[in-house]
Amino acid sequence: MEDQSSTSATSIDPFKLLKIVQNPDGSLTRQSLFPSVSITEEESTGSNASQLAFFKDIPLNPQNKTFIRLYRPPTPPPNTNHRLPLLIHFHGGGFILFSATSRPFHDACSVKAVKLPAVVLSLEYRLAPEHRLPAAYDDAVETIMWVRDQAMDVNGCDPWLTEYVDFSKCFLIGSSAGGNMVFHAALRALDIDTSPVKIIGLIMNQPYFSGVERTESEKRFVNDRILPLPANDLMWSLALPEGADRDHEFCNPMTADGFLKEKMGQLTRCLVTGHGGDPLIDKQRELVKVLEARGVDVVAEFAEGGCHGIEIFDPLKAEALLKSIKEFVDTCCRCVNYESAAAKSTL
């Protein structure tokens, strides 16, 4: 992708690009960029991705209007000794756009449920600016606690989870803002007793981080067609707490105090993926360095070219991402199996 830094960014209207209008009360009117998949939708073709897996919606917090979209593969595991991992998914959209029901995220979750295979839980979380951060993080942690209660059979466990899921093999997964949520939800979960649920892997695809100081990649792709700087700045101004700048830990944890950085060292194994054509690539690389410096086991996969959210537009990139996720999930699950077998052998 060519260097865009010589082109003026002032010609970009971020509201028009993002298809949003800010109302007098501060809320947004959003024009849908992607169609939504209803739980009652009848699929017309057998080739549609959403037909691969069964799915249903489960209320999480009716007061906050949050819910969970749960996916399972159509064929159950061969026996109870082959239960599936659980992927807790957070969608992207700069914290201000989209839904768990938006077609690209719905289809991607459906494909993962079948191809990994896994049970996938996708969260419909509250959006900013109506609900500024940390509302999305609160919803993510509430989801983890819901999974814990399911595993403990509090008020009854959903039959899909009872039949399919190995709660000792749970992952947090998300792209863009969803990747940011994976990071912050995992940090919060360190302060919670989630047992018998065990989060054994964090999957952050092109995680959404920034800062007050422009990185070289942000300056190089100032007029990026997917995420130009004016749009990036606007989304953060709408998502962060009132009065906060982009060096707030929600946006730029790399500049956080020593306590938070020390806490990062307690995170479980991570997969961080990115593309060289993404304005956020430098921040993603910086995150990897900070995590590795704290002793976290990080699998970093950064490809040349591409753009932010490229898996939505390029089927080959989506397939490559799915392969990376499958390898990471399989490796983490094998480690759990090995540790479990080793523990039994010492008894």
Coordinates of C-alpha atoms in Angstrom, one line a residue:
M1 CA 0.0 0.0 0.0
E2 CA 1.4 3.4 -0.9
D3 CA 2.4 6.0 1.6
Q4 CA -0.5 8.4 2.2
S5 CA 1.2 10.8 4.6
S6 CA 1.6 13.5 1.9
T7 CA -2.2 13.7 1.4
S8 CA -4.2 16.1 3.5
A9 CA -6.5 14.3 6.0
T10 CA -8.7 17.4 6.5
S11 CA -10.8 16.4 3.5
I12 CA -12.1 13.3 5.3
D13 CA -15.5 13.7 7.0
P14 CA -15.3 10.9 9.7
F15 CA -19.0 11.1 10.4
K16 CA -19.8 10.5 6.8
L17 CA -17.2 7.7 6.5
L18 CA -18.6 5.9 9.6
K19 CA -22.2 6.7 8.5
I20 CA -23.1 8.2 11.9
V21 CA -24.9 11.3 13.0
Q22 CA -24.5 12.7 16.5
N23 CA -27.8 13.8 18.0
P24 CA -28.2 16.8 20.4
D25 CA -28.3 14.5 23.4
G26 CA -24.9 13.0 22.5
S27 CA -26.3 9.7 21.2
L28 CA -25.7 8.4 17.7
T29 CA -27.9 7.7 14.8
R30 CA -26.2 4.8 13.0
Q31 CA -26.8 3.8 9.3
S32 CA -26.1 0.1 9.1
L33 CA -23.0 -0.8 7.2
F34 CA -23.7 -4.5 7.4
P35 CA -27.1 -6.4 7.4
S36 CA -28.1 -8.0 10.6
V37 CA -28.9 -11.7 10.9
S38 CA -32.1 -12.3 12.9
I39 CA -32.5 -15.4 15.0
T40 CA -35.6 -16.2 13.0
E41 CA -34.0 -15.6 9.6
E42 CA -34.7 -18.3 7.0
E43 CA -31.6 -19.0 5.0
S44 CA -32.3 -19.3 1.3
T45 CA -29.1 -21.0 0.1
G46 CA -27.2 -24.0 1.4
S47 CA -23.9 -22.2 0.8
N48 CA -24.5 -19.5 3.4
A49 CA -22.0 -19.6 6.2
S50 CA -24.7 -19.0 8.9
Q51 CA -26.2 -22.4 8.0
L52 CA -23.1 -24.2 9.0
A53 CA -23.8 -23.9 12.7
F54 CA -26.9 -23.8 14.9
F55 CA -27.3 -20.6 16.9
K56 CA -29.6 -19.1 19.4
D57 CA -29.9 -15.9 21.5
I58 CA -29.8 -15.9 25.3
P59 CA -30.5 -12.8 27.5
L60 CA -27.5 -11.7 29.6
N61 CA -28.7 -8.5 31.3
P62 CA -32.1 -7.4 30.2
Q63 CA -31.7 -4.0 32.0
N64 CA -28.7 -3.3 29.8
K65 CA -30.2 -4.9 26.8
T66 CA -27.2 -7.2 26.4
F67 CA -27.5 -10.8 25.2
I68 CA -25.4 -13.7 24.1
R69 CA -25.5 -15.4 20.6
L70 CA -24.5 -19.0 21.1
Y71 CA -23.2 -21.2 18.3
R72 CA -22.6 -24.9 18.1
P73 CA -21.6 -27.3 15.4
P74 CA -24.4 -29.4 13.9
T75 CA -22.7 -32.7 14.8
P76 CA -22.0 -33.4 18.4
P77 CA -18.5 -34.6 19.6
P78 CA -18.0 -38.3 19.2
N79 CA -18.2 -38.9 23.0
T80 CA -18.1 -37.0 26.3
N81 CA -14.3 -37.4 26.4
H82 CA -14.1 -35.1 23.3
R83 CA -15.8 -32.0 24.5
L84 CA -15.2 -28.7 22.7
P85 CA -13.4 -25.5 23.7
L86 CA -15.5 -22.4 24.3
L87 CA -14.7 -19.2 22.5
I88 CA -16.0 -16.0 24.1
H89 CA -16.2 -13.6 21.2
F90 CA -16.3 -9.7 21.2
H91 CA -17.1 -8.0 17.8
G92 CA -15.3 -5.0 16.4
G93 CA -16.5 -1.5 15.5
G94 CA -14.5 1.0 17.5
F95 CA -16.8 0.5 20.4
I96 CA -19.4 2.6 18.7
L97 CA -20.6 0.5 15.7
F98 CA -22.1 -2.9 14.8
S99 CA -23.6 -5.8 16.7
A100 CA -23.0 -9.5 17.4
T101 CA -25.8 -10.0 14.8
S102 CA -24.0 -8.0 12.0
R103 CA -23.5 -10.4 9.1
P104 CA -19.6 -10.5 9.0
F105 CA -19.3 -11.3 12.7
H106 CA -22.2 -13.7 12.7
D107 CA -20.9 -15.6 9.8
A108 CA -17.3 -15.7 11.2
C109 CA -18.6 -17.1 14.5
S110 CA -20.6 -19.7 12.7
V111 CA -17.6 -20.8 10.6
K112 CA -15.4 -21.1 13.7
A113 CA -18.0 -23.2 15.5
V114 CA -17.8 -25.8 12.7
K115 CA -14.2 -25.6 11.5
L116 CA -12.3 -25.5 14.8
P117 CA -14.7 -27.1 16.0
A118 CA -15.9 -25.2 19.1
V119 CA -18.8 -23.6 20.8
V120 CA -18.8 -19.9 20.2
L121 CA -20.4 -17.3 22.5
S122 CA -20.7 -13.9 20.9
L123 CA -21.6 -10.9 23.1
E124 CA -24.0 -8.2 22.3
Y125 CA -22.4 -5.5 24.4
R126 CA -23.4 -1.8 25.0
L127 CA -22.0 0.7 22.6
A128 CA -20.5 4.2 23.1
P129 CA -21.1 7.1 23.3
E130 CA -24.4 6.1 24.9
H131 CA -22.4 3.8 27.2
R132 CA -18.8 4.9 27.3
L133 CA -16.0 2.7 28.4
P134 CA -15.7 0.8 30.7
A135 CA -19.3 -0.3 29.9
A136 CA -18.2 -2.8 27.2
Y137 CA -15.6 -4.2 29.6
D138 CA -18.2 -4.6 32.3
D139 CA -20.4 -6.5 29.9
A140 CA -17.4 -8.7 28.9
V141 CA -16.7 -9.6 32.5
E142 CA -20.4 -10.2 33.2
T143 CA -20.3 -12.7 30.3
I144 CA -17.4 -14.5 31.8
M145 CA -19.2 -14.7 35.1
W146 CA -22.3 -16.0 33.3
V147 CA -20.2 -18.8 31.8
R148 CA -18.8 -19.5 35.3
D149 CA -22.4 -19.8 36.7
Q150 CA -23.3 -22.1 33.8
A151 CA -20.3 -24.3 34.6
M152 CA -21.4 -24.4 38.2
D153 CA -25.0 -25.2 37.2
V154 CA -26.3 -22.2 39.0
N155 CA -30.1 -22.1 38.1
G156 CA -29.4 -24.7 35.5
C157 CA -26.9 -24.9 32.7
D158 CA -27.9 -24.4 29.1
P159 CA -28.2 -27.8 27.4
W160 CA -25.8 -26.9 24.6
L161 CA -23.1 -26.0 27.1
T162 CA -23.9 -29.2 29.2
E163 CA -23.6 -31.4 26.1
Y164 CA -20.7 -29.8 24.3
V165 CA -18.3 -27.6 26.4
D166 CA -15.1 -28.3 28.2
F167 CA -15.0 -25.4 30.7
S168 CA -11.3 -26.0 31.3
K169 CA -10.7 -24.9 27.7
C170 CA -12.0 -21.4 27.3
F171 CA -10.7 -18.6 25.1
L172 CA -11.4 -14.9 24.8
I173 CA -11.3 -13.8 21.1
G174 CA -12.0 -10.5 19.3
S175 CA -11.0 -8.4 16.4
S176 CA -10.2 -4.6 16.5
A177 CA -12.2 -3.2 19.4
G178 CA -13.0 -6.8 20.3
G179 CA -9.3 -7.5 20.6
N180 CA -9.0 -4.5 22.9
M181 CA -11.9 -6.0 25.0
V182 CA -10.1 -9.4 25.1
F183 CA -7.1 -7.7 26.7
H184 CA -9.0 -5.6 29.3
A185 CA -11.5 -8.4 30.1
A186 CA -8.6 -10.8 30.7
L187 CA -6.9 -8.4 33.0
R188 CA -10.1 -7.9 35.0
A189 CA -10.7 -11.6 35.1
L190 CA -7.4 -12.1 37.0
D191 CA -9.1 -10.5 40.0
I192 CA -12.1 -13.0 39.9
D193 CA -12.4 -16.6 40.9
T194 CA -13.7 -18.0 37.6
S195 CA -13.3 -21.7 38.5
P196 CA -14.2 -24.2 37.2
V197 CA -13.9 -22.0 34.1
K198 CA -10.3 -21.7 32.9
I199 CA -9.3 -19.1 30.3
I200 CA -6.3 -20.7 28.6
G201 CA -5.8 -18.4 25.6
L202 CA -6.4 -14.9 24.4
I203 CA -6.8 -14.2 20.7
M204 CA -6.5 -10.6 19.6
N205 CA -6.8 -10.0 15.8
Q206 CA -5.6 -6.5 14.9
P207 CA -6.4 -5.2 18.4
Y208 CA -7.6 -1.6 18.6
F209 CA -5.1 0.6 20.5
S210 CA -3.7 4.1 19.9
G211 CA -2.2 7.0 21.8
V212 CA -1.7 10.7 21.9
E213 CA 1.6 10.5 20.1
R214 CA 1.2 9.4 16.5
T215 CA 3.0 6.2 15.5
E216 CA 4.8 6.0 12.2
S217 CA 2.2 3.7 10.8
E218 CA -0.6 6.1 11.8
K219 CA 1.2 8.9 10.0
R220 CA 2.0 6.7 7.0
F221 CA -1.6 5.7 6.5
V222 CA -3.2 9.0 7.6
N223 CA -5.8 8.7 4.8
D224 CA -6.3 4.9 5.0
R225 CA -9.5 3.9 3.3
I226 CA -10.7 1.8 6.2
L227 CA -9.4 3.6 9.3
P228 CA -8.1 7.1 8.5
L229 CA -6.8 9.1 11.4
P230 CA -9.9 11.4 11.6
A231 CA -12.2 8.4 12.0
N232 CA -9.9 6.8 14.5
D233 CA -9.7 10.0 16.6
L234 CA -13.5 10.4 16.4
M235 CA -14.2 6.9 17.6
W236 CA -11.9 7.2 20.6
S237 CA -13.4 10.6 21.5
L238 CA -16.8 8.9 21.6
A239 CA -15.7 5.7 23.4
L240 CA -13.4 6.9 26.1
P241 CA -14.6 8.4 29.4
E242 CA -15.5 12.0 29.3
G243 CA -12.4 14.2 29.5
A244 CA -9.9 11.3 28.8
D245 CA -7.4 11.4 26.0
R246 CA -5.9 8.6 24.0
D247 CA -3.2 7.9 26.6
H248 CA -5.9 6.6 28.9
E249 CA -5.1 3.0 29.8
F250 CA -8.2 1.8 27.9
C251 CA -6.7 3.1 24.7
N252 CA -2.9 3.0 25.4
P253 CA -2.1 0.5 28.1
M254 CA 1.5 0.5 27.0
T255 CA 1.9 3.9 28.9
A256 CA 0.1 2.6 32.0
D257 CA 1.6 2.6 35.5
G258 CA 3.8 -0.1 36.8
F259 CA 1.0 -1.9 38.6
L260 CA -1.0 -2.5 35.4
K261 CA 2.1 -3.6 33.5
E262 CA 3.0 -6.0 36.3
K263 CA -0.5 -7.4 36.1
M264 CA 0.0 -7.9 32.3
G265 CA 2.6 -10.5 33.2
Q266 CA -0.1 -12.7 34.7
L267 CA -2.0 -13.1 31.4
T268 CA -2.3 -16.4 29.8
R269 CA -0.9 -17.3 26.3
C270 CA -1.8 -14.8 23.6
L271 CA -2.2 -14.9 19.8
V272 CA -1.8 -11.4 18.3
T273 CA -2.3 -11.0 14.6
G274 CA -1.9 -7.9 12.4
H275 CA -1.2 -6.6 8.9
G276 CA 1.4 -4.2 7.6
G277 CA -1.2 -2.0 5.9
D278 CA -3.1 -1.3 9.1
P279 CA -2.5 2.1 10.6
L280 CA -2.6 0.4 14.0
I281 CA 0.2 -2.1 13.3
D282 CA 2.9 -0.2 15.3
K283 CA 0.7 -0.2 18.4
Q284 CA 0.0 -3.9 18.0
R285 CA 3.7 -4.6 17.7
E286 CA 4.3 -2.4 20.8
L287 CA 1.7 -4.5 22.7
V288 CA 3.5 -7.7 21.8
K289 CA 6.9 -6.3 23.1
V290 CA 5.3 -5.1 26.4
L291 CA 3.7 -8.5 26.9
E292 CA 6.9 -10.5 26.0
A293 CA 8.9 -8.2 28.4
R294 CA 6.6 -9.3 31.2
G295 CA 7.1 -13.0 30.4
V296 CA 3.8 -13.6 28.6
D297 CA 3.9 -16.4 26.0
V298 CA 2.9 -14.6 22.8
V299 CA 2.4 -16.0 19.3
A300 CA 2.7 -12.9 17.1
E301 CA 1.7 -13.2 13.4
F302 CA 2.1 -10.0 11.4
A303 CA 1.6 -10.2 7.6
E304 CA 2.7 -7.8 4.9
G305 CA 0.2 -5.5 3.2
G306 CA -3.5 -6.0 3.9
C307 CA -5.6 -3.5 5.8
H308 CA -7.6 -3.2 9.0
G309 CA -10.4 -5.7 9.1
I310 CA -9.1 -7.4 5.9
E311 CA -10.7 -10.7 6.8
I312 CA -14.1 -9.2 6.3
F313 CA -13.3 -8.3 2.6
D314 CA -10.8 -11.0 1.6
P315 CA -11.9 -14.7 1.8
L316 CA -8.3 -15.9 1.5
K317 CA -7.2 -13.7 4.5
A318 CA -10.2 -15.0 6.4
E319 CA -9.1 -18.5 5.7
A320 CA -5.6 -17.8 6.8
L321 CA -6.8 -16.2 10.0
L322 CA -9.0 -19.2 10.8
K323 CA -6.0 -21.5 10.3
S324 CA -3.9 -19.5 12.7
I325 CA -6.7 -19.5 15.3
K326 CA -7.2 -23.2 14.9
E327 CA -3.5 -23.9 15.4
F328 CA -3.4 -21.7 18.5
V329 CA -6.6 -23.2 20.0
D330 CA -5.4 -26.8 19.3
T331 CA -2.0 -26.1 20.8
C332 CA -3.5 -24.6 24.0
C333 CA -5.9 -27.5 24.3
R334 CA -3.1 -30.1 23.9
C335 CA -1.1 -28.3 26.6
V336 CA -4.1 -28.6 29.0
N337 CA -4.5 -32.3 28.1
Y338 CA -0.8 -32.9 28.7
E339 CA -0.9 -31.1 32.1
S340 CA -4.0 -33.0 33.1
A341 CA -2.5 -36.3 32.2
A342 CA 0.8 -35.4 34.0
A343 CA -1.1 -34.5 37.1
K344 CA -3.0 -37.8 37.1
S345 CA 0.2 -39.8 36.7
T346 CA 1.6 -38.2 39.9
L347 CA -1.4 -39.3 42.0

